[in-house]
Each structure stands twice: as C-alpha cells, then as structure tokens.
CSV table of C-alpha atoms and ligand atoms in Angstrom, one decimal:
chain,number,residue,atom,x,y,z
A,1,MET,CA,14.7,20.1,-8.5
A,2,GLY,CA,13.6,16.9,-6.8
A,3,SER,CA,11.4,16.1,-3.9
A,4,ALA,CA,11.9,14.0,-0.7
A,5,ILE,CA,9.9,12.1,1.8
A,6,THR,CA,10.3,14.0,5.0
A,7,GLY,CA,7.6,12.5,7.1
A,8,TRP,CA,5.7,9.2,7.5
A,9,GLY,CA,3.0,7.9,9.8
A,10,GLU,CA,0.3,5.4,10.2
A,11,ALA,CA,-3.1,4.8,11.8
A,12,LEU,CA,-4.6,1.4,12.7
A,13,PRO,CA,-7.9,0.9,14.4
A,14,ASP,CA,-7.6,-0.4,18.0
A,15,HIS,CA,-9.8,-3.5,17.4
A,16,VAL,CA,-7.7,-6.5,16.7
A,17,VAL,CA,-9.3,-9.5,15.0
A,18,THR,CA,-7.3,-12.7,15.3
A,19,ASN,CA,-7.4,-15.8,13.2
A,20,ASP,CA,-8.9,-17.7,16.2
A,21,ASP,CA,-11.7,-15.1,16.2
A,22,PHE,CA,-12.7,-16.3,12.7
A,23,ALA,CA,-12.1,-19.9,13.6
A,24,SER,CA,-14.6,-19.6,16.4
A,25,ARG,CA,-17.4,-18.8,14.0
A,26,LEU,CA,-16.3,-20.0,10.5
A,27,ASP,CA,-15.0,-23.2,9.0
A,28,THR,CA,-11.4,-22.1,9.1
A,29,SER,CA,-8.3,-22.3,11.4
A,30,ASP,CA,-5.3,-20.3,12.4
A,31,GLU,CA,-3.1,-23.0,10.8
A,32,TRP,CA,-4.8,-22.6,7.4
A,33,ILE,CA,-4.7,-18.8,7.4
A,34,VAL,CA,-1.1,-18.6,8.5
A,35,ALA,CA,0.1,-21.3,6.1
A,36,ARG,CA,-1.8,-20.0,3.1
A,37,THR,CA,-1.4,-16.3,3.6
A,38,GLY,CA,1.0,-15.4,6.4
A,39,ILE,CA,-1.7,-13.3,8.1
A,40,ARG,CA,-2.1,-13.7,11.9
A,41,GLU,CA,-4.3,-10.7,12.8
A,42,ARG,CA,-5.9,-7.6,11.2
A,43,ARG,CA,-7.5,-4.4,12.5
A,44,MET,CA,-11.1,-3.4,12.1
A,45,GLY,CA,-12.9,-0.1,12.5
A,46,GLY,CA,-12.9,3.6,11.8
A,47,SER,CA,-13.8,5.4,8.6
A,48,THR,CA,-11.4,5.9,5.6
A,49,SER,CA,-11.3,9.7,6.3
A,50,GLU,CA,-10.7,9.3,10.0
A,51,LEU,CA,-7.9,6.8,9.5
A,52,ALA,CA,-6.4,9.0,6.7
A,53,ALA,CA,-6.5,12.1,8.8
A,54,GLU,CA,-4.8,10.3,11.7
A,55,ALA,CA,-2.1,8.9,9.5
A,56,GLY,CA,-1.6,12.3,7.8
A,57,ARG,CA,-1.3,14.0,11.2
A,58,ALA,CA,1.4,11.5,12.3
A,59,ALA,CA,3.3,12.0,9.1
A,60,LEU,CA,3.2,15.8,9.4
A,61,LYS,CA,4.5,15.6,12.9
A,62,VAL,CA,7.5,13.6,11.8
A,63,ALA,CA,8.1,16.2,9.1
A,64,GLY,CA,7.7,19.0,11.6
A,65,LEU,CA,4.9,20.5,9.6
A,66,GLU,CA,1.3,21.7,10.0
A,67,GLY,CA,-1.6,20.8,7.8
A,68,SER,CA,-1.6,24.4,6.5
A,69,ASP,CA,1.9,23.8,5.1
A,70,VAL,CA,0.4,21.2,2.7
A,71,ASP,CA,-0.7,22.5,-0.7
A,72,LEU,CA,-1.5,19.2,-2.4
A,73,LEU,CA,-3.3,16.1,-0.9
A,74,VAL,CA,-3.6,12.8,-2.8
A,75,LEU,CA,-5.6,10.1,-1.1
A,76,ALA,CA,-5.3,6.6,-2.5
A,77,THR,CA,-8.4,4.5,-1.6
A,78,THR,CA,-10.7,1.9,-2.9
A,79,THR,CA,-13.1,2.4,0.0
A,80,PRO,CA,-14.3,6.0,0.0
A,81,ASP,CA,-16.6,7.1,2.8
A,82,GLN,CA,-19.3,8.2,0.3
A,83,ALA,CA,-19.8,8.0,-3.4
A,84,ILE,CA,-19.8,11.9,-3.5
A,85,PRO,CA,-17.8,13.8,-2.5
A,86,ALA,CA,-14.2,12.5,-2.6
A,87,THR,CA,-13.0,11.4,0.8
A,88,SER,CA,-9.9,13.6,0.4
A,89,SER,CA,-12.3,16.6,1.0
A,90,ALA,CA,-13.0,15.5,4.5
A,91,VAL,CA,-9.3,14.8,5.1
A,92,HIS,CA,-8.3,18.2,3.7
A,93,ASP,CA,-10.8,19.8,6.1
A,94,ALA,CA,-9.7,17.8,9.1
A,95,LEU,CA,-6.1,18.6,8.6
A,96,ASP,CA,-6.7,22.2,7.6
A,97,CYS,CA,-4.6,21.8,4.4
A,98,ARG,CA,-4.4,24.3,1.5
A,99,GLY,CA,-4.4,23.7,-2.2
A,100,GLY,CA,-6.1,20.9,-4.0
A,101,ALA,CA,-7.1,17.4,-2.9
A,102,PHE,CA,-8.3,14.4,-4.8
A,103,ASP,CA,-9.0,10.7,-4.4
A,104,LEU,CA,-7.2,8.1,-6.6
A,105,ASN,CA,-8.4,4.6,-7.0
A,106,ALA,CA,-5.9,2.1,-8.4
A,107,ALA,CA,-6.8,-0.5,-5.8
A,108,CYS,CA,-3.8,-2.1,-4.1
A,109,ALA,CA,-1.4,-0.3,-6.5
A,110,GLY,CA,-3.0,3.0,-5.5
A,111,PHE,CA,-0.3,4.3,-3.2
A,112,VAL,CA,2.4,3.9,-5.8
A,113,TYR,CA,0.2,5.6,-8.4
A,114,ALA,CA,-0.4,8.4,-5.9
A,115,LEU,CA,3.2,8.8,-4.9
A,116,VAL,CA,4.3,9.0,-8.6
A,117,THR,CA,1.5,11.5,-9.3
A,118,ALA,CA,2.3,13.8,-6.4
A,119,ASP,CA,6.0,13.7,-7.1
A,120,ALA,CA,5.3,14.7,-10.8
A,121,LEU,CA,3.0,17.6,-9.7
A,122,LEU,CA,5.7,18.8,-7.3
A,123,GLY,CA,8.2,18.6,-10.1
A,124,ILE,CA,6.1,21.1,-12.2
A,125,GLY,CA,6.8,23.6,-9.5
A,126,HIS,CA,3.4,24.9,-8.5
A,127,HIS,CA,3.3,22.9,-5.2
A,128,ARG,CA,5.8,22.7,-2.3
A,129,ARG,CA,4.5,20.1,0.0
A,130,ALA,CA,2.2,17.1,-0.7
A,131,LEU,CA,0.6,14.7,1.6
A,132,VAL,CA,0.1,11.3,0.1
A,133,ILE,CA,-2.1,8.9,2.0
A,134,GLY,CA,-3.3,5.3,1.5
A,135,SER,CA,-6.4,4.6,3.6
A,136,GLU,CA,-8.8,1.7,3.5
A,137,THR,CA,-11.7,0.2,5.4
A,138,LEU,CA,-12.0,-3.0,3.5
A,139,THR,CA,-13.8,-4.9,6.2
A,140,LYS,CA,-16.9,-3.0,5.3
A,141,LEU,CA,-16.7,-4.4,1.8
A,142,THR,CA,-16.0,-7.9,2.9
A,143,ASP,CA,-18.7,-10.5,3.7
A,144,GLN,CA,-17.7,-11.5,7.2
A,145,GLN,CA,-19.4,-14.9,6.7
A,146,ASP,CA,-17.3,-15.8,3.7
A,147,ARG,CA,-14.1,-17.5,4.9
A,148,SER,CA,-12.5,-17.1,1.5
A,149,THR,CA,-12.3,-13.3,1.7
A,150,ALA,CA,-13.1,-12.4,5.4
A,151,VAL,CA,-9.8,-13.6,6.7
A,152,LEU,CA,-7.8,-11.7,4.2
A,153,PHE,CA,-8.6,-8.0,4.5
A,154,GLY,CA,-8.1,-5.4,7.2
A,155,ASP,CA,-8.5,-1.6,7.9
A,156,GLY,CA,-5.8,1.0,8.2
A,157,ALA,CA,-4.0,4.0,6.8
A,158,ALA,CA,-0.5,5.4,6.3
A,159,ALA,CA,0.9,8.6,4.8
A,160,VAL,CA,4.0,10.3,3.6
A,161,VAL,CA,4.9,14.0,3.3
A,162,LEU,CA,6.7,15.0,0.1
A,163,GLU,CA,8.6,18.2,0.0
A,164,SER,CA,10.1,19.8,-3.0
A,165,GLY,CA,13.6,21.4,-3.1
A,166,ALA,CA,15.6,18.2,-2.7
A,167,ARG,CA,18.9,17.8,-4.6
A,168,ASP,CA,18.0,14.3,-5.9
A,169,GLU,CA,14.9,13.0,-7.6
A,170,LEU,CA,12.6,11.0,-5.3
A,171,VAL,CA,11.2,8.8,-8.1
A,172,VAL,CA,14.2,7.4,-10.0
A,173,ALA,CA,11.9,5.2,-12.2
A,174,TYR,CA,8.4,4.0,-12.2
A,175,ASP,CA,6.1,1.5,-14.1
A,176,LEU,CA,2.3,1.8,-14.0
A,177,GLY,CA,-0.1,-0.6,-15.7
A,178,VAL,CA,-3.5,-2.0,-15.9
A,179,ASP,CA,-5.3,-5.0,-17.6
A,180,GLY,CA,-9.0,-4.2,-17.5
A,181,SER,CA,-9.9,-7.5,-19.1
A,182,ALA,CA,-9.1,-9.1,-15.7
A,183,THR,CA,-11.8,-7.1,-13.9
A,184,PRO,CA,-14.1,-10.2,-13.3
A,185,LEU,CA,-11.4,-11.8,-11.2
A,186,LEU,CA,-11.6,-9.1,-8.4
A,187,TYR,CA,-14.4,-6.6,-8.0
A,188,ALA,CA,-17.1,-5.3,-5.7
A,189,ASP,CA,-20.4,-3.9,-7.1
A,190,HIS,CA,-22.0,-0.8,-5.6
A,191,GLY,CA,-23.6,-2.1,-2.4
A,192,GLY,CA,-22.0,-5.5,-2.7
A,193,TYR,CA,-19.1,-7.4,-1.2
A,194,ILE,CA,-15.6,-8.2,-2.6
A,195,HIS,CA,-15.6,-11.1,-5.1
A,196,MET,CA,-12.2,-12.6,-5.8
A,197,GLU,CA,-11.0,-15.6,-7.8
A,198,GLY,CA,-8.1,-16.1,-5.4
A,199,ARG,CA,-6.1,-18.7,-7.1
A,200,GLU,CA,-6.1,-16.9,-10.5
A,201,VAL,CA,-5.4,-13.5,-8.9
A,202,PHE,CA,-2.5,-15.1,-7.1
A,203,ARG,CA,-1.1,-16.4,-10.4
A,204,ARG,CA,-1.4,-13.1,-12.2
A,205,ALA,CA,-0.2,-11.1,-9.3
A,206,VAL,CA,3.1,-12.9,-9.2
A,207,ARG,CA,3.6,-12.5,-13.0
A,208,ALA,CA,2.5,-8.8,-13.1
A,209,GLU,CA,4.6,-7.8,-10.1
A,210,LEU,CA,7.7,-9.7,-11.4
A,211,GLU,CA,7.5,-8.2,-14.9
A,212,SER,CA,6.8,-4.7,-13.5
A,213,ILE,CA,9.8,-5.0,-11.1
A,214,GLU,CA,12.1,-6.1,-14.0
A,215,ARG,CA,11.0,-3.1,-16.1
A,216,VAL,CA,11.4,-0.6,-13.2
A,217,LEU,CA,14.8,-1.9,-12.2
A,218,GLU,CA,16.0,-1.7,-15.8
A,219,SER,CA,14.7,1.9,-16.2
A,220,ALA,CA,16.5,2.8,-13.0
A,221,GLY,CA,19.6,1.2,-14.1
A,222,ALA,CA,19.6,-0.8,-10.9
A,223,ARG,CA,20.2,-4.4,-10.0
A,224,PRO,CA,18.3,-6.3,-7.3
A,225,GLU,CA,21.4,-6.1,-5.0
A,226,ASP,CA,21.3,-2.3,-5.3
A,227,VAL,CA,17.9,-2.3,-3.5
A,228,ALA,CA,18.3,-1.5,0.2
A,229,LEU,CA,14.7,-2.2,1.0
A,230,PHE,CA,11.8,-3.8,-1.0
A,231,VAL,CA,8.3,-2.7,0.1
A,232,PRO,CA,5.8,-5.0,-1.7
A,233,HIS,CA,2.0,-4.9,-1.5
A,234,GLN,CA,1.0,-7.0,1.5
A,235,ALA,CA,-1.6,-9.5,0.2
A,236,ASN,CA,-0.1,-12.9,0.8
A,237,VAL,CA,3.4,-13.8,2.0
A,238,ARG,CA,3.5,-16.6,-0.5
A,239,ILE,CA,3.2,-14.0,-3.3
A,240,ILE,CA,6.0,-12.0,-1.8
A,241,GLU,CA,8.3,-15.0,-1.4
A,242,ALA,CA,7.6,-16.1,-5.0
A,243,VAL,CA,8.4,-12.7,-6.4
A,244,ASN,CA,11.5,-12.3,-4.2
A,245,GLN,CA,12.9,-15.6,-5.1
A,246,ARG,CA,12.5,-15.0,-8.9
A,247,VAL,CA,13.9,-11.4,-8.7
A,248,GLY,CA,16.7,-12.3,-6.3
A,249,LEU,CA,15.6,-10.1,-3.4
A,250,PRO,CA,16.2,-11.5,0.0
A,251,MET,CA,13.4,-11.5,2.6
A,252,GLU,CA,15.8,-9.8,5.1
A,253,ARG,CA,15.6,-6.7,2.9
A,254,THR,CA,11.8,-6.8,2.5
A,255,ALA,CA,9.3,-4.9,4.6
A,256,LEU,CA,6.5,-7.0,6.0
A,257,VAL,CA,3.5,-6.0,8.1
A,258,LEU,CA,0.8,-8.3,6.7
A,259,ASP,CA,1.0,-10.7,9.6
A,260,ARG,CA,-0.4,-7.9,11.8
A,261,THR,CA,-2.5,-6.0,9.3
A,262,GLY,CA,-3.9,-8.4,6.7
A,263,ASN,CA,-4.4,-7.0,3.2
A,264,THR,CA,-5.1,-3.3,3.5
A,265,SER,CA,-5.0,-2.5,-0.2
A,266,ALA,CA,-3.7,1.0,-0.9
A,267,ALA,CA,-2.6,1.4,2.7
A,268,SER,CA,-0.4,-1.7,2.7
A,269,ILE,CA,2.7,-0.3,1.0
A,270,PRO,CA,2.9,2.9,3.1
A,271,LEU,CA,2.2,1.0,6.3
A,272,ALA,CA,5.2,-1.3,5.6
A,273,LEU,CA,7.3,1.7,4.5
A,274,ALA,CA,6.4,3.7,7.6
A,275,GLU,CA,7.2,0.9,9.9
A,276,ALA,CA,10.6,0.3,8.1
A,277,ALA,CA,11.4,4.0,8.3
A,278,ASP,CA,10.5,4.1,12.0
A,279,ALA,CA,12.8,1.1,12.6
A,280,GLY,CA,15.7,2.9,10.8
A,281,ARG,CA,15.8,0.4,8.0
A,282,VAL,CA,16.4,3.1,5.3
A,283,SER,CA,19.3,5.6,5.2
A,284,GLU,CA,20.2,8.7,3.2
A,285,GLY,CA,20.8,7.8,-0.5
A,286,ASP,CA,19.3,4.3,-0.3
A,287,LEU,CA,17.3,2.9,-3.2
A,288,VAL,CA,13.9,1.6,-2.1
A,289,LEU,CA,11.7,-0.5,-4.4
A,290,LEU,CA,7.9,-0.3,-4.0
A,291,SER,CA,5.6,-2.6,-5.9
A,292,GLY,CA,1.9,-3.4,-5.8
A,293,PHE,CA,-0.8,-5.0,-7.8
A,294,GLY,CA,-4.6,-5.3,-7.4
A,295,ALA,CA,-8.1,-5.1,-8.7
A,296,GLY,CA,-8.3,-3.7,-12.2
A,297,MET,CA,-6.0,-5.5,-12.5
A,298,THR,CA,-3.6,-2.7,-11.8
A,299,TRP,CA,0.1,-2.8,-11.0
A,300,ALA,CA,2.7,-0.2,-10.1
A,301,SER,CA,6.3,-0.2,-9.2
A,302,ALA,CA,8.7,2.6,-8.3
A,303,VAL,CA,12.4,2.9,-7.4
A,304,ILE,CA,12.7,5.8,-5.1
A,305,ARG,CA,15.8,7.4,-3.5
A,306,TRP,CA,15.5,7.9,0.2
A,307,GLY,CA,16.9,11.0,1.7
A,308,ARG,CA,16.3,14.7,2.2
A,309,ARG,CA,19.5,16.4,0.9
A,310,GLY,CA,18.7,19.9,-0.1
A,311,VAL,CA,15.4,20.2,1.8
A,312,GLY,CA,16.6,22.6,4.4
A,313,ARG,CA,14.3,24.1,7.0
B,401,LIG,O1,-4.7,-7.5,-2.9
B,401,LIG,C1,-5.4,-7.8,-4.0
B,401,LIG,C2,-4.9,-9.0,-4.7
B,401,LIG,N1,-5.4,-10.2,-4.0
B,401,LIG,C3,-4.5,-11.2,-3.8
B,401,LIG,O2,-3.4,-11.1,-4.0
B,401,LIG,C4,-5.0,-12.5,-3.3
B,401,LIG,C5,-4.4,-13.6,-4.1
B,401,LIG,N2,-4.8,-14.9,-3.7
B,401,LIG,C6,-4.5,-15.5,-2.6
B,401,LIG,O3,-3.8,-14.9,-1.7
B,401,LIG,C7,-4.8,-16.9,-2.3
B,401,LIG,O4,-5.3,-17.5,-3.6
B,401,LIG,C8,-5.9,-17.1,-1.2
B,401,LIG,C9,-5.3,-16.9,0.1
B,401,LIG,C10,-7.1,-16.2,-1.5
B,401,LIG,C11,-6.4,-18.6,-1.2
B,401,LIG,O5,-5.3,-19.5,-1.1
B,401,LIG,P1,-5.1,-20.7,-2.0
B,401,LIG,O6,-3.9,-21.4,-1.6
B,401,LIG,O7,-5.1,-20.1,-3.5
B,401,LIG,O8,-6.4,-21.5,-1.8
B,401,LIG,P2,-7.5,-21.9,-2.8
B,401,LIG,O9,-8.4,-20.7,-3.1
B,401,LIG,O10,-7.0,-22.7,-3.9
B,401,LIG,O11,-8.4,-22.9,-1.9
B,401,LIG,C12,-7.9,-24.1,-1.4
B,401,LIG,C13,-8.9,-24.7,-0.4
B,401,LIG,C14,-10.3,-24.7,-1.0
B,401,LIG,O12,-11.0,-25.9,-0.6
B,401,LIG,P3,-11.1,-27.2,-1.6
B,401,LIG,O13,-11.8,-26.6,-2.8
B,401,LIG,O14,-9.7,-27.6,-1.9
B,401,LIG,O15,-11.8,-28.2,-0.8
B,401,LIG,C15,-11.0,-23.6,-0.3
B,401,LIG,O16,-12.4,-23.7,-0.2
B,401,LIG,O17,-9.0,-23.9,0.8
B,401,LIG,C16,-10.3,-23.6,1.1
B,401,LIG,N3,-10.4,-22.3,1.8
B,401,LIG,C17,-10.2,-22.2,3.1
B,401,LIG,N4,-10.0,-23.2,4.0
B,401,LIG,C18,-9.9,-22.8,5.3
B,401,LIG,C19,-10.5,-21.1,1.3
B,401,LIG,N5,-10.5,-20.2,2.3
B,401,LIG,C20,-10.3,-20.9,3.4
B,401,LIG,C21,-10.2,-20.5,4.8
B,401,LIG,N6,-10.0,-21.5,5.7
B,401,LIG,N7,-10.2,-19.2,5.2
C-alpha cells in the first residue's frame, strides 16, 4: 500500500523586504543581489510554529481534512521557536492533531528527509494521515548588518498532507546523505548568527546535488526527460541553473520561488512544490524530482509519483 500527497499549502509573513530596502542601509544593490542570487524580495516575520500551523491548516483544507484526522506530524526546521520543547508540539496543539509529532533538522534538505520519513512510517501501517511541514524563521538567525548573508535568507512555511491507501508508492526512490566534515562552512552557534563560506558552499552544493540526483534517478529507473517537474532547494538561481544544465533538466520544468522568498531552508522545496501544484503544473502519474542540500552538509533527493489513485474518500 502506498501513500499520496492529497493537500498542500503555504504561509508567508506579510512583511516584504526588497533588495532596495537592503541597498538603502547596506553596501549592496538590487543589481548585485539579482545577478548573483536571483532573489528580488523575501518575507520577514512570524514564529516558526505560527507559520507552520498556518501552512498546515492550508494543506489540510486542500485535502478536505481536519487537524484531528492527522495521526503523525513531522516538522522540518532549523529554526525552532525554543531549544525545548520541539516546535512540532505547539503546531500539534494549534491544529488539534492526534498521534505523534517531532522536529527534524537536516537544514535545507530537511523537507525531503521529513517526506521520506513520513512516507516510510505510513508504509509500516500504524498511521493513516501525516502532515509534513517545512517552516523557518531564518531572519532571526541572520545578522541584518551583514550584507553577505542578510540578503539571502527569508521566513516562510509550507506543508503537505500524506494519506495512506494509494495504489502507487509516493516515494519511488530517495537518496539521503551528509558530510559532517563540512560543518565549518555553514553553521550558527547557539545565540549566534549564520556563518557561511558562500563560495565553497556554492561549489559543494552543485556537486552534492548533481551526484544525489544522478543516484536517485538511477534508483528510480528514470531519465531526466521522464521528470515532469523538478523542485530544487531555492538558495541561488545560479546553483539551480548549473545543476539543471549538467543533468539535462530544462528550466521550464523547474519550480522557482526564490525570487520572491529568498532562501527559506527547509521551507523552500515545499513552497515551490505548493505553488507548482496550485498552478496545475503536476498531473496524476507525473514523476516529480525533489532535491536539496544545506548545512551539515546534508543533501536529499527523492523521485515521487504525483497522484492520489486509490485514496478514496
Ligand atoms: O541553503 C544553504 C546553502 N547555501 C547556499 O547555497 C549559498 C551558496 N552560495 C551562494 O549562493 C553564493 O556564494 C553567494 C550568493 C553567497 C555569494 O555569491 P558569490 O558570487 O559566490 O560572491 P562571493 O562570495 O565570491 O563575493 C564576491 C564579492 C565579494 O567582494 P570582493 O571580495 O570581490 O571585493 C563580496 O564581498 O561580492 C561581495 N559581496 C557583495 N556585494 C554586494 C558579498 N555579498 C554582497 C552583497 N552585495 N550583498
């Protein structure tokens, strides 16, 4: 028995911060930020649990479900509201879910890690409906006076509902990995701000994502041309273009939101997926490729089959 994505939704804070807002107080410009990253604006505000609950509520609405129908909640986040308890507790309470809930931190690869984990737990058969959320408030971890990181990150959340009982497997193939020796390249200490060796992270990100995509496509027995939609982590459009060019995936079949959201870490892949699903860019039976990389350095790719055949309600 497989599972299916039956709902999706997003939550973005109302406050928009444009590149010109940064240029008015830092030594940067709209031209530099757009040319080097592809980012035009990002959102700022809210807490990780508030954004997660709002995204979860939106996803449940699309699925036609209530929070009490959910019996597993997985929240991917690098920016929990508190050290203790897990932020998923507050989200579980706000949505009135049942069953268990836990946070998962795999940085920008977190959503794919969470999706694969939830799908596997549904597959065991003890759960029927899972809510998988990526939610981040990275602006609070970013030194707003540091032009090299402040312009990159944004706040936001997105969620999907997974239901068991589908005829097809949701996760056709996946690839998860981490290289802990690269930790000094991207980290934030307790109480500190994000430190990133941007150029080296860029270089490794392209390589890690490329190799992970090659492995996952091979496991899925799929070729790049079989992928109806590619949903990459949204850190830098130049990384996405470099990966696409090497893999042979056209930008027309790629979901992009980073021009409007900046890098939202674990929220970036579900934000792009939710927007693409809302726009009708995925159909029953389509293969969708998800791929992310981030601090750790972690990476995660999955080939999923879109569609809800067999999930009858
Ligand atoms: O999601 C987690 C993973 N993170 C990432 O994937 C981020 C990966 N890295 C990147 O996206 C890029 O490396 C950055 C966008 C962070 C930087 O772009 P870059 O093309 O690699 O620039 P750079 O770091 O090599 O810096 C080039 C120049 C430097 O000046 P000098 O040393 O050449 O005089 C920087 O000081 O650009 C300068 N610079 C800026 N200039 C204007 C750095 N930030 C800015 C800025 N505005 N905001």
